[in-house]
Each structure stands twice: as structure tokens, then as C-alpha cells.
């Protein structure tokens, strides 16, 4: 086996045992990949940058390196190049979070529900184009949502059930992320600019304690082409994070927020750890951490969880 995988789990470099040196190691660089896909060359490249050996959180999937400066992440990302791995630096202080707040569409699940509803109406390309512009931050979320929902007017309400059963699937690692954080005492909330019809079902499937989203108006068994006001958008997601923090007597610094689109930016920026998951460029550039290749369970390794701590499916 490779020498990097022989490192004893839980071991620390001897230099870190000295209080004088430890006081300067305020950050941790976390290297993650898809399950079992973290290759030795990638680990060696990051070890050369950090000048420390890896501490494994999940053999072949996640390891970490104590570092003194957050800025080293750019050098680490350059070192791994096109390797399908994610390098992120997190602060050691308040590393484990007490609140998880997550977007739904294209984050916890692998689709945009409004686009899939549109597919049953035969207008998916038209609506998907608006969705894409909104998620990139090119047009305001609220007006984009009203425009898309208006195009769905008259569609049978039963279409929503079909979309859920046929199109909605949890992304890999979603249940592990939510259930593990809940098991370790965190509050979990699914906060979406999508629709309550889906968040109620996805929250139950993934294990979220609570959910919040927009409500489609239905009249006589068909979509009315409107959503109930006010619309839950970018600012409302941030407000939800702050409200949940107040209710549970914690700081926003104790929150992990994860999302992919521009309407997630305010909550990502407000959280102590904001994570961009398979995100649009504007979100990936702004977030403290980004997961381009790893599954959602990597957000646990960012917090220092190891395999023994995870609640598996």
C-alpha cells in the first residue's frame, strides 16, 4: 500500500505537539474526493505544499493538514491541478457546526424541480434558460420565479407528484450529511427557493428537522400560475439562517450553509462555513469552501468528522 495511507489515524506531526508551534496552526487544509478516489499523487502534492504529512479522516477519500495561513489553499489547488479532488481551508476555531442550512434544488437533490415540472408541459428549454440565468445571478430571483411559474398555469396538480416520483433523487452523501449533523446535536433546515410540495418530501427523506420554501397556488386541481407572496429568495434565506441561530441561541459563525446558486449567496456569506456545491461561478468564487468533485458528505470532513462518526445509510 502507499506510504501516505500508512499514517496512523489520529496521529499528529510531532511539531504540532509543541504548544508554541500549535498556537500558529489556526487552520486546517482538507483534501477530499469521491469515495476512494483520492490518489497518492494528489496527497503527496498537497503534503509538499504544507510540509506536513496527512491525517486521514476517511482512507482514500479525505485527509487533512494543519496549516498556518488560509491563503495556502490557492497553492494547494494549483498543485493538484486537474485532479478530481477538492482542497479547502477551514478555521480550527468553532470547526464543528451546530446548524446546517441547505438549499434543495441542485444541492440536496440533483435537479431543478421547476424545470422538471416544465418538462411535463413541453416547455423545459424555455424555463430552464430562465433558471440558469437566475442561478448565475444575471436576473433577480423573485421576478424569474414569477415568470417561470406563470408559464406553468393550467398544468394539473398531479404533475407535481409525477415529478417527485420520477425525477427527484437525493444527491450522493445528502442523507449522511444531514443525519450525521443531527446525530451530533446540530439543527438541520432545508431552505429553498423552490416549492413546499417538494421540500416537505425531500426534508423527510434526507432527515432535515425543518423546511421552508415557496408555495404554489393551486385552483380547481390545476396550477394557478402564481406563488404565494412574499417569495422566499436570496434575502429570505439569509434571514432564515439568522432566525434559526437566534432560536437555538447560537452565533451565525456556528452555521454551515451550502448551496449552488446566486440566491444562496447571502446565507453562504453569513454562515461561519459557507460551502459552494457544484456551484455557479459567482457562488464558487465567493464561498469559503467549494465542493466541485466530492459528494455532500465532504462537508462533514471539512468539520473534522471521520468515518467512525458518520451516520451511514
Short mmCIF file of C-alpha atoms in Angstrom, two decimals:
data_model
loop_
_atom_site.label_atom_id
_atom_site.label_comp_id
_atom_site.label_asym_id
_atom_site.label_seq_id
_atom_site.Cartn_x
_atom_site.Cartn_y
_atom_site.Cartn_z
CA UNK A 1 0.00 0.00 0.00
CA UNK A 2 1.05 3.59 -0.45
CA UNK A 3 3.07 5.23 2.35
CA UNK A 4 0.54 8.03 2.78
CA UNK A 5 -2.16 5.53 3.75
CA UNK A 6 0.00 4.00 6.45
CA UNK A 7 -0.30 7.13 8.55
CA UNK A 8 -1.95 6.21 11.84
CA UNK A 9 -5.42 7.73 12.06
CA UNK A 10 -5.43 10.38 14.74
CA UNK A 11 -1.66 10.91 14.62
CA UNK A 12 -0.30 14.43 14.52
CA UNK A 13 3.10 15.65 13.31
CA UNK A 14 5.48 15.83 16.26
CA UNK A 15 5.95 19.56 15.72
CA UNK A 16 2.26 20.10 16.48
CA UNK A 17 2.70 18.64 19.94
CA UNK A 18 4.61 21.74 20.93
CA UNK A 19 2.30 24.43 22.25
CA UNK A 20 4.45 27.14 20.76
CA UNK A 21 4.07 25.70 17.26
CA UNK A 22 0.44 24.65 17.76
CA UNK A 23 -0.62 28.21 18.54
CA UNK A 24 0.32 29.18 14.99
CA UNK A 25 -1.63 26.39 13.30
CA UNK A 26 -5.02 28.08 13.25
CA UNK A 27 -6.32 26.43 10.09
CA UNK A 28 -6.74 23.01 8.52
CA UNK A 29 -6.45 22.22 4.84
CA UNK A 30 -8.90 19.46 3.97
CA UNK A 31 -8.43 17.36 0.85
CA UNK A 32 -11.47 15.37 -0.34
CA UNK A 33 -12.55 13.40 -3.38
CA UNK A 34 -15.26 10.99 -4.44
CA UNK A 35 -15.38 7.79 -2.38
CA UNK A 36 -11.98 6.09 -2.60
CA UNK A 37 -10.76 8.37 -5.40
CA UNK A 38 -8.12 10.39 -3.53
CA UNK A 39 -4.94 9.16 -5.18
CA UNK A 40 -1.43 9.16 -3.75
CA UNK A 41 -0.01 11.68 -6.20
CA UNK A 42 -2.61 14.23 -5.15
CA UNK A 43 -1.93 13.68 -1.45
CA UNK A 44 1.83 13.93 -1.98
CA UNK A 45 1.42 17.18 -3.92
CA UNK A 46 -0.51 18.78 -1.06
CA UNK A 47 1.88 17.36 1.56
CA UNK A 48 4.74 19.02 -0.32
CA UNK A 49 2.90 22.34 -0.19
CA UNK A 50 2.02 22.11 3.50
CA UNK A 51 5.28 20.38 4.52
CA UNK A 52 3.31 18.09 6.84
CA UNK A 53 2.05 14.52 6.49
CA UNK A 54 -1.66 13.84 6.06
CA UNK A 55 -4.01 12.95 8.87
CA UNK A 56 -6.63 10.63 7.37
CA UNK A 57 -10.31 11.20 8.08
CA UNK A 58 -11.51 8.61 5.56
CA UNK A 59 -8.94 6.30 3.92
CA UNK A 60 -8.72 7.10 0.22
CA UNK A 61 -11.41 9.79 0.44
CA UNK A 62 -10.48 12.59 2.88
CA UNK A 63 -7.40 13.76 4.75
CA UNK A 64 -6.30 16.95 6.42
CA UNK A 65 -3.17 19.00 7.03
CA UNK A 66 -2.70 21.62 9.75
CA UNK A 67 -1.62 24.95 8.25
CA UNK A 68 -0.88 28.46 9.47
CA UNK A 69 -2.46 30.52 6.70
CA UNK A 70 -5.77 30.28 4.85
CA UNK A 71 -4.12 31.58 1.68
CA UNK A 72 -2.23 28.33 1.18
CA UNK A 73 -5.36 26.90 -0.42
CA UNK A 74 -4.55 28.58 -3.74
CA UNK A 75 -1.12 26.95 -3.83
CA UNK A 76 -2.64 23.58 -2.92
CA UNK A 77 -5.27 23.81 -5.65
CA UNK A 78 -2.60 24.70 -8.17
CA UNK A 79 -0.52 21.72 -7.02
CA UNK A 80 -3.31 19.19 -7.59
CA UNK A 81 -4.13 20.71 -10.98
CA UNK A 82 -6.79 18.84 -12.92
CA UNK A 83 -7.04 16.02 -10.37
CA UNK A 84 -10.68 15.43 -9.41
CA UNK A 85 -10.21 16.44 -5.78
CA UNK A 86 -11.22 19.41 -3.66
CA UNK A 87 -8.84 21.39 -1.45
CA UNK A 88 -10.31 23.76 1.13
CA UNK A 89 -9.02 25.55 4.20
CA UNK A 90 -11.19 25.92 7.31
CA UNK A 91 -10.62 27.61 10.64
CA UNK A 92 -9.96 25.31 13.59
CA UNK A 93 -11.95 27.54 15.94
CA UNK A 94 -15.66 26.55 16.02
CA UNK A 95 -14.95 23.98 13.38
CA UNK A 96 -17.88 21.66 14.11
CA UNK A 97 -21.10 23.47 13.30
CA UNK A 98 -24.34 23.46 15.25
CA UNK A 99 -26.66 24.47 12.41
CA UNK A 100 -26.93 23.07 8.89
CA UNK A 101 -28.92 25.16 6.44
CA UNK A 102 -29.08 23.82 2.91
CA UNK A 103 -30.53 24.72 -0.46
CA UNK A 104 -32.57 21.97 -2.14
CA UNK A 105 -32.55 22.13 -5.96
CA UNK A 106 -29.21 21.05 -7.47
CA UNK A 107 -27.77 20.82 -3.96
CA UNK A 108 -29.57 18.26 -1.81
CA UNK A 109 -31.31 16.87 -4.90
CA UNK A 110 -29.91 16.52 -8.39
CA UNK A 111 -32.45 18.54 -10.37
CA UNK A 112 -34.29 21.86 -10.56
CA UNK A 113 -37.91 20.99 -9.77
CA UNK A 114 -39.40 23.89 -11.71
CA UNK A 115 -37.53 22.76 -14.84
CA UNK A 116 -38.83 19.21 -14.42
CA UNK A 117 -42.41 20.44 -13.99
CA UNK A 118 -41.93 22.42 -17.20
CA UNK A 119 -40.81 19.27 -18.97
CA UNK A 120 -44.29 17.80 -18.49
CA UNK A 121 -45.71 20.94 -20.07
CA UNK A 122 -43.33 20.68 -23.03
CA UNK A 123 -41.53 23.94 -22.23
CA UNK A 124 -38.46 22.79 -20.31
CA UNK A 125 -35.85 24.53 -22.51
CA UNK A 126 -37.65 27.87 -22.17
CA UNK A 127 -37.93 27.66 -18.39
CA UNK A 128 -34.51 26.08 -17.86
CA UNK A 129 -32.91 29.04 -19.64
CA UNK A 130 -34.52 31.43 -17.16
CA UNK A 131 -33.48 29.20 -14.24
CA UNK A 132 -29.87 29.20 -15.42
CA UNK A 133 -29.74 32.98 -15.72
CA UNK A 134 -31.26 33.37 -12.27
CA UNK A 135 -28.84 30.91 -10.64
CA UNK A 136 -25.92 32.73 -12.24
CA UNK A 137 -27.15 35.99 -10.73
CA UNK A 138 -27.89 37.58 -14.08
CA UNK A 139 -31.56 38.31 -13.28
CA UNK A 140 -33.35 38.78 -9.92
CA UNK A 141 -34.58 35.51 -8.41
CA UNK A 142 -38.04 36.74 -7.45
CA UNK A 143 -39.02 38.05 -10.88
CA UNK A 144 -37.52 34.97 -12.53
CA UNK A 145 -39.62 32.70 -10.32
CA UNK A 146 -42.83 34.59 -11.06
CA UNK A 147 -42.10 34.42 -14.79
CA UNK A 148 -41.46 30.69 -14.76
CA UNK A 149 -44.45 29.81 -12.60
CA UNK A 150 -46.75 31.89 -14.82
CA UNK A 151 -45.77 29.69 -17.76
CA UNK A 152 -46.99 26.63 -15.84
CA UNK A 153 -50.54 27.89 -15.44
CA UNK A 154 -53.17 25.21 -16.05
CA UNK A 155 -50.88 22.24 -15.53
CA UNK A 156 -52.61 19.52 -13.44
CA UNK A 157 -51.61 19.48 -9.78
CA UNK A 158 -50.95 15.75 -10.16
CA UNK A 159 -47.90 16.67 -12.25
CA UNK A 160 -46.09 17.58 -9.03
CA UNK A 161 -46.47 14.02 -7.76
CA UNK A 162 -45.14 12.63 -11.01
CA UNK A 163 -42.11 14.94 -10.89
CA UNK A 164 -41.31 13.89 -7.35
CA UNK A 165 -41.64 10.18 -8.03
CA UNK A 166 -39.90 10.14 -11.40
CA UNK A 167 -37.31 12.93 -11.26
CA UNK A 168 -36.35 13.84 -7.69
CA UNK A 169 -33.38 11.96 -6.24
CA UNK A 170 -31.16 12.82 -3.29
CA UNK A 171 -27.59 13.66 -4.23
CA UNK A 172 -24.89 11.31 -3.01
CA UNK A 173 -23.98 11.96 0.61
CA UNK A 174 -27.08 14.05 1.38
CA UNK A 175 -28.58 11.71 3.98
CA UNK A 176 -25.17 11.08 5.53
CA UNK A 177 -24.55 14.82 5.90
CA UNK A 178 -27.95 15.64 7.37
CA UNK A 179 -28.29 12.63 9.65
CA UNK A 180 -24.72 12.85 10.96
CA UNK A 181 -25.04 16.50 11.89
CA UNK A 182 -28.39 15.83 13.55
CA UNK A 183 -26.93 12.88 15.47
CA UNK A 184 -24.20 15.16 16.80
CA UNK A 185 -26.67 17.76 18.02
CA UNK A 186 -26.95 20.19 15.12
CA UNK A 187 -30.19 21.75 13.93
CA UNK A 188 -30.89 20.91 10.28
CA UNK A 189 -33.01 23.03 7.94
CA UNK A 190 -33.84 22.77 4.24
CA UNK A 191 -34.38 26.34 2.98
CA UNK A 192 -35.33 26.53 -0.68
CA UNK A 193 -36.44 29.00 -3.30
CA UNK A 194 -38.36 26.05 -4.73
CA UNK A 195 -41.71 24.73 -3.59
CA UNK A 196 -43.06 23.32 -0.33
CA UNK A 197 -44.59 20.36 -2.18
CA UNK A 198 -41.04 19.12 -2.75
CA UNK A 199 -39.23 20.41 0.34
CA UNK A 200 -41.67 18.61 2.65
CA UNK A 201 -40.91 15.31 0.96
CA UNK A 202 -37.18 15.86 0.47
CA UNK A 203 -36.75 17.03 4.07
CA UNK A 204 -38.36 13.82 5.29
CA UNK A 205 -36.26 11.66 3.00
CA UNK A 206 -32.96 13.31 3.89
CA UNK A 207 -33.70 13.72 7.59
CA UNK A 208 -34.00 17.51 7.94
CA UNK A 209 -35.74 18.72 11.09
CA UNK A 210 -37.48 21.59 9.31
CA UNK A 211 -38.04 23.05 5.86
CA UNK A 212 -39.12 26.33 4.28
CA UNK A 213 -39.91 27.20 0.65
CA UNK A 214 -42.38 28.89 -1.67
CA UNK A 215 -45.96 27.69 -2.06
CA UNK A 216 -47.51 27.13 -5.46
CA UNK A 217 -51.10 28.35 -5.73
CA UNK A 218 -53.50 25.61 -6.89
CA UNK A 219 -57.04 26.26 -8.09
CA UNK A 220 -59.52 23.56 -9.07
CA UNK A 221 -56.83 20.90 -9.26
CA UNK A 222 -54.51 22.90 -11.52
CA UNK A 223 -51.58 25.27 -11.08
CA UNK A 224 -52.82 28.86 -10.98
CA UNK A 225 -49.58 30.26 -12.39
CA UNK A 226 -48.68 32.11 -9.20
CA UNK A 227 -46.85 31.60 -5.90
CA UNK A 228 -47.93 32.95 -2.54
CA UNK A 229 -46.19 36.17 -1.60
CA UNK A 230 -43.75 37.09 -0.22
CA UNK A 231 -41.36 34.98 -2.23
CA UNK A 232 -38.58 33.21 -0.36
CA UNK A 233 -35.48 34.35 -2.20
CA UNK A 234 -31.91 35.40 -1.54
CA UNK A 235 -32.51 37.73 1.42
CA UNK A 236 -35.11 35.41 2.93
CA UNK A 237 -32.56 32.58 3.03
CA UNK A 238 -30.17 34.78 4.97
CA UNK A 239 -32.98 35.79 7.32
CA UNK A 240 -33.85 32.14 7.87
CA UNK A 241 -30.27 31.42 8.93
CA UNK A 242 -30.25 34.35 11.37
CA UNK A 243 -33.65 33.37 12.76
CA UNK A 244 -32.63 29.78 13.35
CA UNK A 245 -29.42 30.92 15.01
CA UNK A 246 -31.38 33.16 17.37
CA UNK A 247 -33.93 30.46 18.16
CA UNK A 248 -31.21 27.98 19.06
CA UNK A 249 -29.06 30.54 20.89
CA UNK A 250 -26.04 30.19 18.68
CA UNK A 251 -23.96 32.51 16.53
CA UNK A 252 -24.15 32.53 12.72
CA UNK A 253 -20.49 31.52 12.99
CA UNK A 254 -21.77 28.14 14.22
CA UNK A 255 -23.70 27.58 10.98
CA UNK A 256 -22.84 25.61 7.86
CA UNK A 257 -24.68 26.87 4.78
CA UNK A 258 -24.49 25.03 1.48
CA UNK A 259 -25.90 25.89 -1.93
CA UNK A 260 -25.18 26.29 -5.63
CA UNK A 261 -26.95 29.37 -6.97
CA UNK A 262 -26.82 33.15 -6.65
CA UNK A 263 -29.87 33.16 -4.36
CA UNK A 264 -27.76 31.19 -1.85
CA UNK A 265 -25.01 33.79 -1.68
CA UNK A 266 -26.29 35.81 1.28
CA UNK A 267 -26.76 32.78 3.54
CA UNK A 268 -23.39 31.35 2.43
CA UNK A 269 -21.67 34.62 3.24
CA UNK A 270 -23.45 34.91 6.60
CA UNK A 271 -22.52 31.42 7.83
CA UNK A 272 -19.38 30.52 9.71
CA UNK A 273 -18.74 27.97 6.96
CA UNK A 274 -20.27 28.66 3.57
CA UNK A 275 -19.93 25.85 1.04
CA UNK A 276 -20.49 26.04 -2.72
CA UNK A 277 -21.62 22.64 -4.01
CA UNK A 278 -21.23 22.06 -7.78
CA UNK A 279 -21.93 25.77 -7.85
CA UNK A 280 -22.29 28.50 -10.40
CA UNK A 281 -19.07 30.54 -10.85
CA UNK A 282 -20.33 33.55 -8.89
CA UNK A 283 -21.03 31.28 -5.88
CA UNK A 284 -17.83 29.23 -6.13
CA UNK A 285 -15.80 32.45 -6.18
CA UNK A 286 -17.49 33.87 -3.08
CA UNK A 287 -17.82 30.82 -0.82
CA UNK A 288 -15.25 29.94 1.83
CA UNK A 289 -15.17 26.34 0.57
CA UNK A 290 -16.21 24.67 -2.63
CA UNK A 291 -17.00 21.06 -3.50
CA UNK A 292 -16.61 20.51 -7.22
CA UNK A 293 -15.82 16.78 -7.17
CA UNK A 294 -16.61 15.38 -3.70
CA UNK A 295 -20.09 14.34 -2.62
CA UNK A 296 -22.07 16.10 0.11
CA UNK A 297 -20.52 14.03 2.91
CA UNK A 298 -17.32 16.01 2.30
CA UNK A 299 -18.95 18.87 4.23
CA UNK A 300 -18.57 16.62 7.28
CA UNK A 301 -14.85 16.14 6.69
CA UNK A 302 -14.50 19.91 6.46
CA UNK A 303 -15.72 19.96 10.06
CA UNK A 304 -13.25 17.30 11.18
CA UNK A 305 -15.63 14.34 11.26
CA UNK A 306 -14.05 10.97 10.46
CA UNK A 307 -15.63 7.80 9.16
CA UNK A 308 -16.36 6.43 12.64
CA UNK A 309 -18.53 9.49 13.35
CA UNK A 310 -20.71 9.23 10.25
CA UNK A 311 -24.30 8.01 10.28
CA UNK A 312 -24.41 5.82 7.20
CA UNK A 313 -27.45 4.82 5.14
#
